[in-house]
CSV table of C-alpha atoms and ligand atoms in Angstrom, one decimal:
chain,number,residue,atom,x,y,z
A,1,UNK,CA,179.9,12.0,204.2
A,2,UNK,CA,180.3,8.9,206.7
A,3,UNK,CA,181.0,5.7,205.0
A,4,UNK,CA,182.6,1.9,205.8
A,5,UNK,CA,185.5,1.6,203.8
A,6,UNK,CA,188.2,-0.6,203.5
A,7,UNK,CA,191.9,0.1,202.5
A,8,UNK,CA,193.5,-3.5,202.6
A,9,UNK,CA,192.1,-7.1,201.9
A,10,UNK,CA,190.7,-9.0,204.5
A,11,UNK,CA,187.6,-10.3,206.8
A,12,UNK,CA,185.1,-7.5,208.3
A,13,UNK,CA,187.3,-6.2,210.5
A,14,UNK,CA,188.6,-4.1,207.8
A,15,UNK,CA,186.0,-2.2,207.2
A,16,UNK,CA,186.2,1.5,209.5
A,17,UNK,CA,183.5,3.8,209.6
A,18,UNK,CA,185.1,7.2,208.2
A,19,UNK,CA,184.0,10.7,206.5
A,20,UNK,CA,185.3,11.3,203.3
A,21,UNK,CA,184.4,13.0,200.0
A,22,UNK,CA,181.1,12.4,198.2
A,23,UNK,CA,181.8,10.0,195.2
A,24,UNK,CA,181.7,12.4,191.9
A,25,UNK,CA,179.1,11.8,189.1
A,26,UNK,CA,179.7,11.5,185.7
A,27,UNK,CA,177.7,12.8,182.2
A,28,UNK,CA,175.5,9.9,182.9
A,29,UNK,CA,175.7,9.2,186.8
A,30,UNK,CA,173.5,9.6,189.2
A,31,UNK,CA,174.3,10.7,192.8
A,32,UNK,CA,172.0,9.0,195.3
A,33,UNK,CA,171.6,9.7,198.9
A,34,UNK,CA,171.1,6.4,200.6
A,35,UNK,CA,168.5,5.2,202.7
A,36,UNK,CA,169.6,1.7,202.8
A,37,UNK,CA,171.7,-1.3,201.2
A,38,UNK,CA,171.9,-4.6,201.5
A,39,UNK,CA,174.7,-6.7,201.7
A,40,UNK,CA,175.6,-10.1,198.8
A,41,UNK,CA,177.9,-12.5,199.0
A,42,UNK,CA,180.0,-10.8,196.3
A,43,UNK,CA,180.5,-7.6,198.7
A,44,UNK,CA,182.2,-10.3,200.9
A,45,UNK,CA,184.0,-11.2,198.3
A,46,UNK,CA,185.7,-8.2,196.8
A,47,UNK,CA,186.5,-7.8,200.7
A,48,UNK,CA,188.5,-10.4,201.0
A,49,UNK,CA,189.9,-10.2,197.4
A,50,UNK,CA,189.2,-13.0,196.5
A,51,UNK,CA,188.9,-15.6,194.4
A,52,UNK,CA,192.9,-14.3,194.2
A,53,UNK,CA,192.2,-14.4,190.2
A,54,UNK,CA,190.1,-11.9,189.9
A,55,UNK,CA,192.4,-9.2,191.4
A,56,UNK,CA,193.4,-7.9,187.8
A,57,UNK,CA,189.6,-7.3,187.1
A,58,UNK,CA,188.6,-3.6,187.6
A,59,UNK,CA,186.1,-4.5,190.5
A,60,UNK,CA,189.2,-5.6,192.5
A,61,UNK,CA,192.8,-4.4,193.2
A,62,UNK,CA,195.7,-6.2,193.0
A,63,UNK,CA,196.8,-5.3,196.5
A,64,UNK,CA,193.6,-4.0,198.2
A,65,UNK,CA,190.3,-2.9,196.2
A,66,UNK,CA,191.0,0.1,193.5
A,67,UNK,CA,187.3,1.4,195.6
A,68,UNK,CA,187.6,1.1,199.0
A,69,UNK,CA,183.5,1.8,199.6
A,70,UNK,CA,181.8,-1.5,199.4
A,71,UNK,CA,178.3,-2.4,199.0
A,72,UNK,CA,176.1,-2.9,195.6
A,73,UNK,CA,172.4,-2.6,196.4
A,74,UNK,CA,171.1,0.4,197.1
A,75,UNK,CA,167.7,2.3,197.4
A,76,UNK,CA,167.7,6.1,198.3
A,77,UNK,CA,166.6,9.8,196.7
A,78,UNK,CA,168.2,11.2,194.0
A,79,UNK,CA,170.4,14.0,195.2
A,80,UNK,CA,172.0,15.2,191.5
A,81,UNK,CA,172.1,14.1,188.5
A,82,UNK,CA,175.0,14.1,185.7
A,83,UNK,CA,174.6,16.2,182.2
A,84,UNK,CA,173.5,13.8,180.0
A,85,UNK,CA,171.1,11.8,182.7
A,86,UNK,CA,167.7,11.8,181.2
A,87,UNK,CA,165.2,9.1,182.7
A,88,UNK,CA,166.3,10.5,186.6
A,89,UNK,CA,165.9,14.2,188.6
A,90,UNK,CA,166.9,15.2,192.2
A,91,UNK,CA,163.7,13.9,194.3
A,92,UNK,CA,163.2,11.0,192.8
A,93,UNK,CA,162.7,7.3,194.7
A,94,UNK,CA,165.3,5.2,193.3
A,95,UNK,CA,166.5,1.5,193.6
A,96,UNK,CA,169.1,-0.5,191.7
A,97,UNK,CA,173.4,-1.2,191.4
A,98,UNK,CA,175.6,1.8,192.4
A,99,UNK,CA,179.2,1.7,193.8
A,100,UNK,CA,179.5,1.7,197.1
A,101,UNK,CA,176.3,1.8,199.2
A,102,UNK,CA,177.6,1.5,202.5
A,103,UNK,CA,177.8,5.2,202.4
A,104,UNK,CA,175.6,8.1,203.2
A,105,UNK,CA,175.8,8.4,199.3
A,106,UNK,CA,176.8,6.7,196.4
A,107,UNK,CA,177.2,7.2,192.6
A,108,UNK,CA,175.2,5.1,190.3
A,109,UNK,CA,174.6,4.9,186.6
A,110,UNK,CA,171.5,6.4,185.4
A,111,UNK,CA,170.8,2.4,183.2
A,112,UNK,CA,171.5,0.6,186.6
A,113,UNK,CA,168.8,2.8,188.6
A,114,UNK,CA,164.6,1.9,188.7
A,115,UNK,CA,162.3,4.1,190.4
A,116,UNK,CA,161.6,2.6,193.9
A,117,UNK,CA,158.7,0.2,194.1
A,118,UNK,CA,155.9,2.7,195.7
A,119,UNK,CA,154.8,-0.2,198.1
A,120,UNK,CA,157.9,-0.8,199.7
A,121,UNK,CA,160.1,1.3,202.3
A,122,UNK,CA,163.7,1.9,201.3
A,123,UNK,CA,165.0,-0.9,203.7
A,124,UNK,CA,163.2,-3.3,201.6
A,125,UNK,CA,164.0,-1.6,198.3
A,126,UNK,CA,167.4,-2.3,199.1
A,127,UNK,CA,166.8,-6.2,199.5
A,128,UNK,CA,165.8,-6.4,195.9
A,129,UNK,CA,168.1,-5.5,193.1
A,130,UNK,CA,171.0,-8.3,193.0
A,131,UNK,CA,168.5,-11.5,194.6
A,132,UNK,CA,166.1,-10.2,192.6
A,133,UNK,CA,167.5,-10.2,189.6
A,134,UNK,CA,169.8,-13.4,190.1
A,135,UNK,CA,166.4,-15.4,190.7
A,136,UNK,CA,164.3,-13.0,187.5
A,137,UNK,CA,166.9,-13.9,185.5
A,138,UNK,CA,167.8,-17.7,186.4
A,139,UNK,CA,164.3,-19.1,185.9
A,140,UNK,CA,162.9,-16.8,183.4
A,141,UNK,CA,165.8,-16.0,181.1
A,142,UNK,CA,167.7,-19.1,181.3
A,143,UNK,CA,165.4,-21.6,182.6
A,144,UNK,CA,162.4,-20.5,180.5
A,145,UNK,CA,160.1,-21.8,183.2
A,146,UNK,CA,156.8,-22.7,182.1
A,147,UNK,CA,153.5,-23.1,184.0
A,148,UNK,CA,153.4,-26.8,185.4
A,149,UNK,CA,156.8,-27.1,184.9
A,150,UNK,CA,158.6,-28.7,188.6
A,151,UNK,CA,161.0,-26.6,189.6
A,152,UNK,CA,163.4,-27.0,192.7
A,153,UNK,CA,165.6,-24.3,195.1
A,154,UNK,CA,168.1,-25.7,196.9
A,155,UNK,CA,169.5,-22.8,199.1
A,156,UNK,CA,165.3,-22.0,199.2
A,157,UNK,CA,165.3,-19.4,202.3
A,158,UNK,CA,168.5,-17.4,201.4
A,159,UNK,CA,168.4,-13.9,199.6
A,160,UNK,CA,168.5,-15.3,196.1
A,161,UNK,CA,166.4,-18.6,197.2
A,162,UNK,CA,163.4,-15.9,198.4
A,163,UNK,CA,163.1,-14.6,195.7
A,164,UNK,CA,163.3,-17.3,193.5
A,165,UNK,CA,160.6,-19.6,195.3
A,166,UNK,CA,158.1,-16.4,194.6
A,167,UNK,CA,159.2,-15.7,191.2
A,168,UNK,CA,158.9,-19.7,190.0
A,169,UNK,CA,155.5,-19.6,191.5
A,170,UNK,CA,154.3,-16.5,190.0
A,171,UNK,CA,155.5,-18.4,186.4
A,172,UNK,CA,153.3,-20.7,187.6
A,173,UNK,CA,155.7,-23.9,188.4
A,174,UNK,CA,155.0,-26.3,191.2
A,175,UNK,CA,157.8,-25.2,193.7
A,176,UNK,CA,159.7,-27.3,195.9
A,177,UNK,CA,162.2,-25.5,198.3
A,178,UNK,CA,165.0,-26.5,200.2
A,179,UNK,CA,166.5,-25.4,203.2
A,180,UNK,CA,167.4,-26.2,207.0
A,181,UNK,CA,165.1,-27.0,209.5
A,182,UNK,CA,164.9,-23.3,211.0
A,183,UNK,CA,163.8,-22.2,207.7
A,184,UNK,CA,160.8,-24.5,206.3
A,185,UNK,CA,158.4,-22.6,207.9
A,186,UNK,CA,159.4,-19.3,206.2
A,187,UNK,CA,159.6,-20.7,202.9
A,188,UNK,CA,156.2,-22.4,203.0
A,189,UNK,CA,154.8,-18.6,204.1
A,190,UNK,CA,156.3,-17.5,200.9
A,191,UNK,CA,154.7,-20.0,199.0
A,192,UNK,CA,156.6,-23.2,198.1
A,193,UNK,CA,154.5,-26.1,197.2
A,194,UNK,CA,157.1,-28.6,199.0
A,195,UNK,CA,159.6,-28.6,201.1
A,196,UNK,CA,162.5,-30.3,202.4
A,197,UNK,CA,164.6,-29.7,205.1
A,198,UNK,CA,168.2,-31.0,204.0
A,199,UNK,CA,169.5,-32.0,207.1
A,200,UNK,CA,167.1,-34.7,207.2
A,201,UNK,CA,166.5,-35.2,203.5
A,202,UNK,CA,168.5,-35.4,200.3
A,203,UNK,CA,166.0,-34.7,197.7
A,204,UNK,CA,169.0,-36.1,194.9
A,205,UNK,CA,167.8,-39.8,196.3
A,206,UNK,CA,164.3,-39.6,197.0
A,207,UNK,CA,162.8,-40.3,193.2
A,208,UNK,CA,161.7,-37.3,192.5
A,209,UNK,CA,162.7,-35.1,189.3
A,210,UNK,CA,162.6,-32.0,188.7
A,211,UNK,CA,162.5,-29.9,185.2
A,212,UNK,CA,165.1,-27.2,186.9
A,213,UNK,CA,166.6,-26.7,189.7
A,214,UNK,CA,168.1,-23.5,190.7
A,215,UNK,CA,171.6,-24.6,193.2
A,216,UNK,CA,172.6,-21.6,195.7
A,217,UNK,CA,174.4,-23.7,197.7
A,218,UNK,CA,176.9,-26.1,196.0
A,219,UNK,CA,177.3,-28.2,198.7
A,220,UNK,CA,176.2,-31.3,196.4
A,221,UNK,CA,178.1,-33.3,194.0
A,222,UNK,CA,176.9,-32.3,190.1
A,223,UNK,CA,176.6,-36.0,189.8
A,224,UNK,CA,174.0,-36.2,192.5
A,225,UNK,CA,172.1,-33.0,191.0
A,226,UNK,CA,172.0,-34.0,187.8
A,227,UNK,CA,170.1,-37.5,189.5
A,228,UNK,CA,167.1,-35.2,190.4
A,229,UNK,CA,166.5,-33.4,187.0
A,230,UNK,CA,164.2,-35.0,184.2
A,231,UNK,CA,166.2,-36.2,181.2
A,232,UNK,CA,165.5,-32.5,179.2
A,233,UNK,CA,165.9,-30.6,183.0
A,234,UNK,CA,168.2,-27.8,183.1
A,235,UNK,CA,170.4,-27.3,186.1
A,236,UNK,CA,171.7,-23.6,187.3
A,237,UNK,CA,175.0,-23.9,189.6
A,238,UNK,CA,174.5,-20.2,190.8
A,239,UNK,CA,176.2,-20.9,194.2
A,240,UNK,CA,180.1,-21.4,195.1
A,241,UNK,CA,182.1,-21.4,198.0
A,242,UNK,CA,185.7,-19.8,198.2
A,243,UNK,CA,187.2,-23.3,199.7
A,244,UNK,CA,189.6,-22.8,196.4
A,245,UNK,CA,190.9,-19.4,197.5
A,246,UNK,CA,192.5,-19.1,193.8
A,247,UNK,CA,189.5,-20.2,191.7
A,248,UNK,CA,186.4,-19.8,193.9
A,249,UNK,CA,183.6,-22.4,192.1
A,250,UNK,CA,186.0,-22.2,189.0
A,251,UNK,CA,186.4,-25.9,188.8
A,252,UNK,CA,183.5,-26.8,189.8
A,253,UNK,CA,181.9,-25.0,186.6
A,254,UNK,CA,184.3,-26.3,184.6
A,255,UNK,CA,183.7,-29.6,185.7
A,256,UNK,CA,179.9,-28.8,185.2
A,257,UNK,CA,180.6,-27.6,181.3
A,258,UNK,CA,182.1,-30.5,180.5
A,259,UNK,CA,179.7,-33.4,182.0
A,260,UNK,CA,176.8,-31.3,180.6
A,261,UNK,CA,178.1,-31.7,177.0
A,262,UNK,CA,177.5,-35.7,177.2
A,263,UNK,CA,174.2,-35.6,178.8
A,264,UNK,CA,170.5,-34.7,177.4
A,265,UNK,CA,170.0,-32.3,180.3
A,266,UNK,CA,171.4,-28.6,180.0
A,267,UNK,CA,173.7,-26.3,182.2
A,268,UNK,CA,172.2,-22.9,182.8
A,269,UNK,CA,175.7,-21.0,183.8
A,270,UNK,CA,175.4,-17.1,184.2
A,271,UNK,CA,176.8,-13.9,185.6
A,272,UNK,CA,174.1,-11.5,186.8
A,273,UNK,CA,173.7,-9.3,184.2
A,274,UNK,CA,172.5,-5.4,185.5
A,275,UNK,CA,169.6,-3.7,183.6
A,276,UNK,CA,167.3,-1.8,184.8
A,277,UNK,CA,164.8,-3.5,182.5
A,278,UNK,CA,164.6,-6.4,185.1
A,279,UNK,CA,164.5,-3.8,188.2
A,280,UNK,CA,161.5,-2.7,186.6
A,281,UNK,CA,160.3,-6.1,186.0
A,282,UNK,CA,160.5,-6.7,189.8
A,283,UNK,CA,159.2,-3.4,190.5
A,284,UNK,CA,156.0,-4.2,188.8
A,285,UNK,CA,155.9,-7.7,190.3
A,286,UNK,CA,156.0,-5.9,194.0
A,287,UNK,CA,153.4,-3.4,193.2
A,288,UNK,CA,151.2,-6.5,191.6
A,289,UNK,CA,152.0,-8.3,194.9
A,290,UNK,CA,153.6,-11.3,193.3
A,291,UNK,CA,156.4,-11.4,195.2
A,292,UNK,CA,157.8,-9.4,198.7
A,293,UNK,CA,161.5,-9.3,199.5
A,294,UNK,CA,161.8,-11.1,202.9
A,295,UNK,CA,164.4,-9.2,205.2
A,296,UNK,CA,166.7,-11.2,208.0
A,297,UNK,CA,168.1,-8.7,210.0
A,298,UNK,CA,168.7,-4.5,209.7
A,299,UNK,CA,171.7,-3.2,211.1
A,300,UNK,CA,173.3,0.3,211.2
A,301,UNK,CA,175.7,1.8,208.9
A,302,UNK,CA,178.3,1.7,212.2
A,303,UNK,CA,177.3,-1.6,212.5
A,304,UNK,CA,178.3,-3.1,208.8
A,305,UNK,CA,181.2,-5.3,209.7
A,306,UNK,CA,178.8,-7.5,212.2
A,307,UNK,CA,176.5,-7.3,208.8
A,308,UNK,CA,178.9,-8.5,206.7
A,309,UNK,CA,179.7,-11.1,209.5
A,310,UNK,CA,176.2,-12.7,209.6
A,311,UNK,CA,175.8,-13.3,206.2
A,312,UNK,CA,179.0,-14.9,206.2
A,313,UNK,CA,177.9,-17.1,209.0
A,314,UNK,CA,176.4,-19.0,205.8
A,315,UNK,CA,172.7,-19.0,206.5
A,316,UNK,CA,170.5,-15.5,206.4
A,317,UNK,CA,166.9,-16.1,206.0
A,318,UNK,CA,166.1,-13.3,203.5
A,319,UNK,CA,168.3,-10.6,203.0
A,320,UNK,CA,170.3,-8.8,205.6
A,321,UNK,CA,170.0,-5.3,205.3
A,322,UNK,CA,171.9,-1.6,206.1
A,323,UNK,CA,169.8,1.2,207.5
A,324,UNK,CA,171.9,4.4,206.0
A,325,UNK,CA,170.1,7.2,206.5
A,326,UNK,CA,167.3,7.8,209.5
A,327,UNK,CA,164.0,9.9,207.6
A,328,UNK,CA,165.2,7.5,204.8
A,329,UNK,CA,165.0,4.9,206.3
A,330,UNK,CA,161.9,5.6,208.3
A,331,UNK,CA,164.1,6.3,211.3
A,332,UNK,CA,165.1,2.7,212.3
A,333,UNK,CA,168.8,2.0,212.0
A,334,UNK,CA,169.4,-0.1,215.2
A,335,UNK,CA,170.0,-3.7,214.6
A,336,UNK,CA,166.6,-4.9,214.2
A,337,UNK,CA,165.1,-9.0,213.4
A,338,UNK,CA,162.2,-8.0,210.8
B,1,NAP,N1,175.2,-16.0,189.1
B,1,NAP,C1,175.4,-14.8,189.6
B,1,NAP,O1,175.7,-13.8,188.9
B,1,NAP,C2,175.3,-14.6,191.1
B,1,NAP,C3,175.1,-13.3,191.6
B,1,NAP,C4,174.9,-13.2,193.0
B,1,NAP,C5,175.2,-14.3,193.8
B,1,NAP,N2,175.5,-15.5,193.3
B,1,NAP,C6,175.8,-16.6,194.2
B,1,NAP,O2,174.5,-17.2,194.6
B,1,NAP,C7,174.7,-17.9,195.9
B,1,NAP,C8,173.6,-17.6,196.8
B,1,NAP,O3,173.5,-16.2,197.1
B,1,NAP,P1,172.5,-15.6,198.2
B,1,NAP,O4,172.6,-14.1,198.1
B,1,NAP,O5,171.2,-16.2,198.1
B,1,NAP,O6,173.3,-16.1,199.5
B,1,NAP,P2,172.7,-16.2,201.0
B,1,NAP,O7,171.6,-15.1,201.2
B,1,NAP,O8,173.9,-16.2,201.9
B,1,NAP,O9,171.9,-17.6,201.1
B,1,NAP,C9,172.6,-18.8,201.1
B,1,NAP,C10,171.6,-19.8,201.6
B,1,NAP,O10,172.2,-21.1,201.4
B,1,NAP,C11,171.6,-22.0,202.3
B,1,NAP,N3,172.4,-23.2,202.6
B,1,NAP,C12,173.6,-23.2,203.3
B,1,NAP,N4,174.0,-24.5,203.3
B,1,NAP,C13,173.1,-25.3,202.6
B,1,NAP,C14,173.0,-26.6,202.2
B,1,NAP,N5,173.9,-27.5,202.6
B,1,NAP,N6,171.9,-27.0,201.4
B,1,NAP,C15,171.0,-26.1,201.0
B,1,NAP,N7,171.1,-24.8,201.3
B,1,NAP,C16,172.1,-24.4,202.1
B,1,NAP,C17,171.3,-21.2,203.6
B,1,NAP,O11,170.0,-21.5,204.0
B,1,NAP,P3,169.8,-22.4,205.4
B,1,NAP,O12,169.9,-21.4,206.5
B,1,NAP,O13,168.4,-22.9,205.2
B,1,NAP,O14,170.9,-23.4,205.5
B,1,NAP,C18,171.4,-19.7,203.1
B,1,NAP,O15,170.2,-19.1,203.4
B,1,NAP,C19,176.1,-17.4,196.4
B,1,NAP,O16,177.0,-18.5,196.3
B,1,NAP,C20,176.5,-16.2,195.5
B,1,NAP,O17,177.8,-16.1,195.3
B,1,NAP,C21,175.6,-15.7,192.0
């Protein structure tokens, strides 16, 4: 099969377009034929290897990644199944977490796998599972949004921040997103209440308070943050930079863990946890027509690297997106502005 893979550390130049072996499936894996991926911020990570500490974990590699496919999100057909796989067979519309989806196919596990929303194509699919579940999670889980409630994104037209604005709405909170200038109309379309274009505006000094506020950006001190939330407000710190190449947001969170503990507002820190409970969750919410996943750009599978490369550049609108296979994918896998 043809697949980008890597076999050193480094930026997107590392990643070759090459035929190798299909992955192998085990009892309970689930081989999927791609249609399409997306690309996250943590792909670019495990890339570069870093933060440099996490190179023991089994993600990683001390000296270049133990898997040299990258590439999370996927949405494709079920080619085969494993033994003891119950809830999947070949055929099947599929979305969720594999290993490796910039590949023509990738090996999942059967509990990270939803069947494919039946109103979206496989390009969009693939733009769900980790924003998705990032934003599900964030303001359901550990923000416990309520209706009424004011809830802010900061980082508002970004693959997470999509999703987020739509999913705090649909809990019924009074949504205020934030974002550059480029970007306000986008995330009025997808149904912010407010918002506020940061280059002109810093919504941590203009009185307002909110009751959470979701940060995918930390470009703001936690001081200044913690200025716009109500006195019982809970802040999420989902976003960091890799400016420490050794710790990543590390310090930051520690620093956030340890102000939070004299202060009536609450810290809601988090690692993406992967069930496919919650794929299901934002299967439903598609089909209901809640929420839409809001796609930047489609490139090729050949074309990863400059992929990888624009979401880099620090400011998709949506979610940039790999077009694997061509009847999967409904024949489009040119780079493409949706
Ligand atoms: N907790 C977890 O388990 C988990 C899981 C996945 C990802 N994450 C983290 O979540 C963060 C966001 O991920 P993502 O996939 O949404 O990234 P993304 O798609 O690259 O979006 C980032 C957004 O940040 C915005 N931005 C840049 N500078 C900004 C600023 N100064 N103020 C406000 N917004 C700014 C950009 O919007 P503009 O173009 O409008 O500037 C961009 O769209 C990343 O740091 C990622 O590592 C956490």
């Amino acid at each position: 099969m043809k697949a980008v893979v890597q076999s050193e550390y480094g930026s997107a130049e590392v990643l070759k377009l090459q035929v190798i072996d299909r992955p192998e499936i085990g009892e309970h894996d689930v081989l999927v034929r791609v249609g399409a991926a997306s690309v996250n911020p943590g792909d670019w990570a495990i890339m570069n290897g870093l933060p440099y500490i996490a190179r023991p974990a089994p993600l990683y590699g001390l000296r270049k990644p133990r898997h040299g496919v990258r590439g999370t999100d996927v949405a494709g057909v079920v080619d085969a199944v494993g033994t003891g796989v119950t809830r999947f067979r070949p055929g099947d519309e599929v979305f969720g977490w594999c290993r490796g989806s910039f590949a023509e196919y990738a090996a999942a596990s059967e509990e990270r796998l939803a069947l494919k929303p039946a109103n979206l194509s496989f390009k969009q699919a693939a733009a769900v599972p980790m924003a998705g579940t990032v934003a599900l999670q964030a303001l359901r889980d550990h923000g416990n949004v309520q209706p009424g409630q004011k809830v802010l994104v900061n980082g508002a037209s970004g693959g997470i921040g999509t999703f987020a604005v739509q999913i705090a709405k649909s809990l019924g909170a009074e949504v205020t997103g934030v974002c550059s200038s480029a970007s306000l109309e986008l995330v009025s379309s997808i149904g912010a209440d407010h918002v506020i274009d940061y280059t002109k505006e810093d919504f941590t000094r203009n009185g307002e308070r909110y009751d959470f506020i979701l940060d995918n950006a930390a470009k703001l001190p936690l001081s200044s943050l913690r200025r716009a939330l109500t006195p019982q407000g809970m802040l999420v710190p989902n976003g960091g930079g890799f400016e420490h190449r050794w710790v990543a947001s590390g310090g930051r969170l520690i620093g956030a863990m340890v102000s939070f503990r004299f202060v009536s507002q609450s810290l809601g820190r988090f690692l993406v946890a992967q069930k496919h409970e919650d794929l299901t969750t934002l299967a439903e919410m598609i089909e209901a027509g809640e929420i839409r996943p809001v796609i930047d750009r489609t490139y090729s599978l050949a074309d990863t690297p400059q992929a990888v490369e624009h979401m880099e550049r620090g400011h998709p609108r949506g979610k940039v997106v790999i077009a694997v296979d061509q009847i999967a994918a409904g024949g489009e896998t040119g780079t493409t502005h949706d």
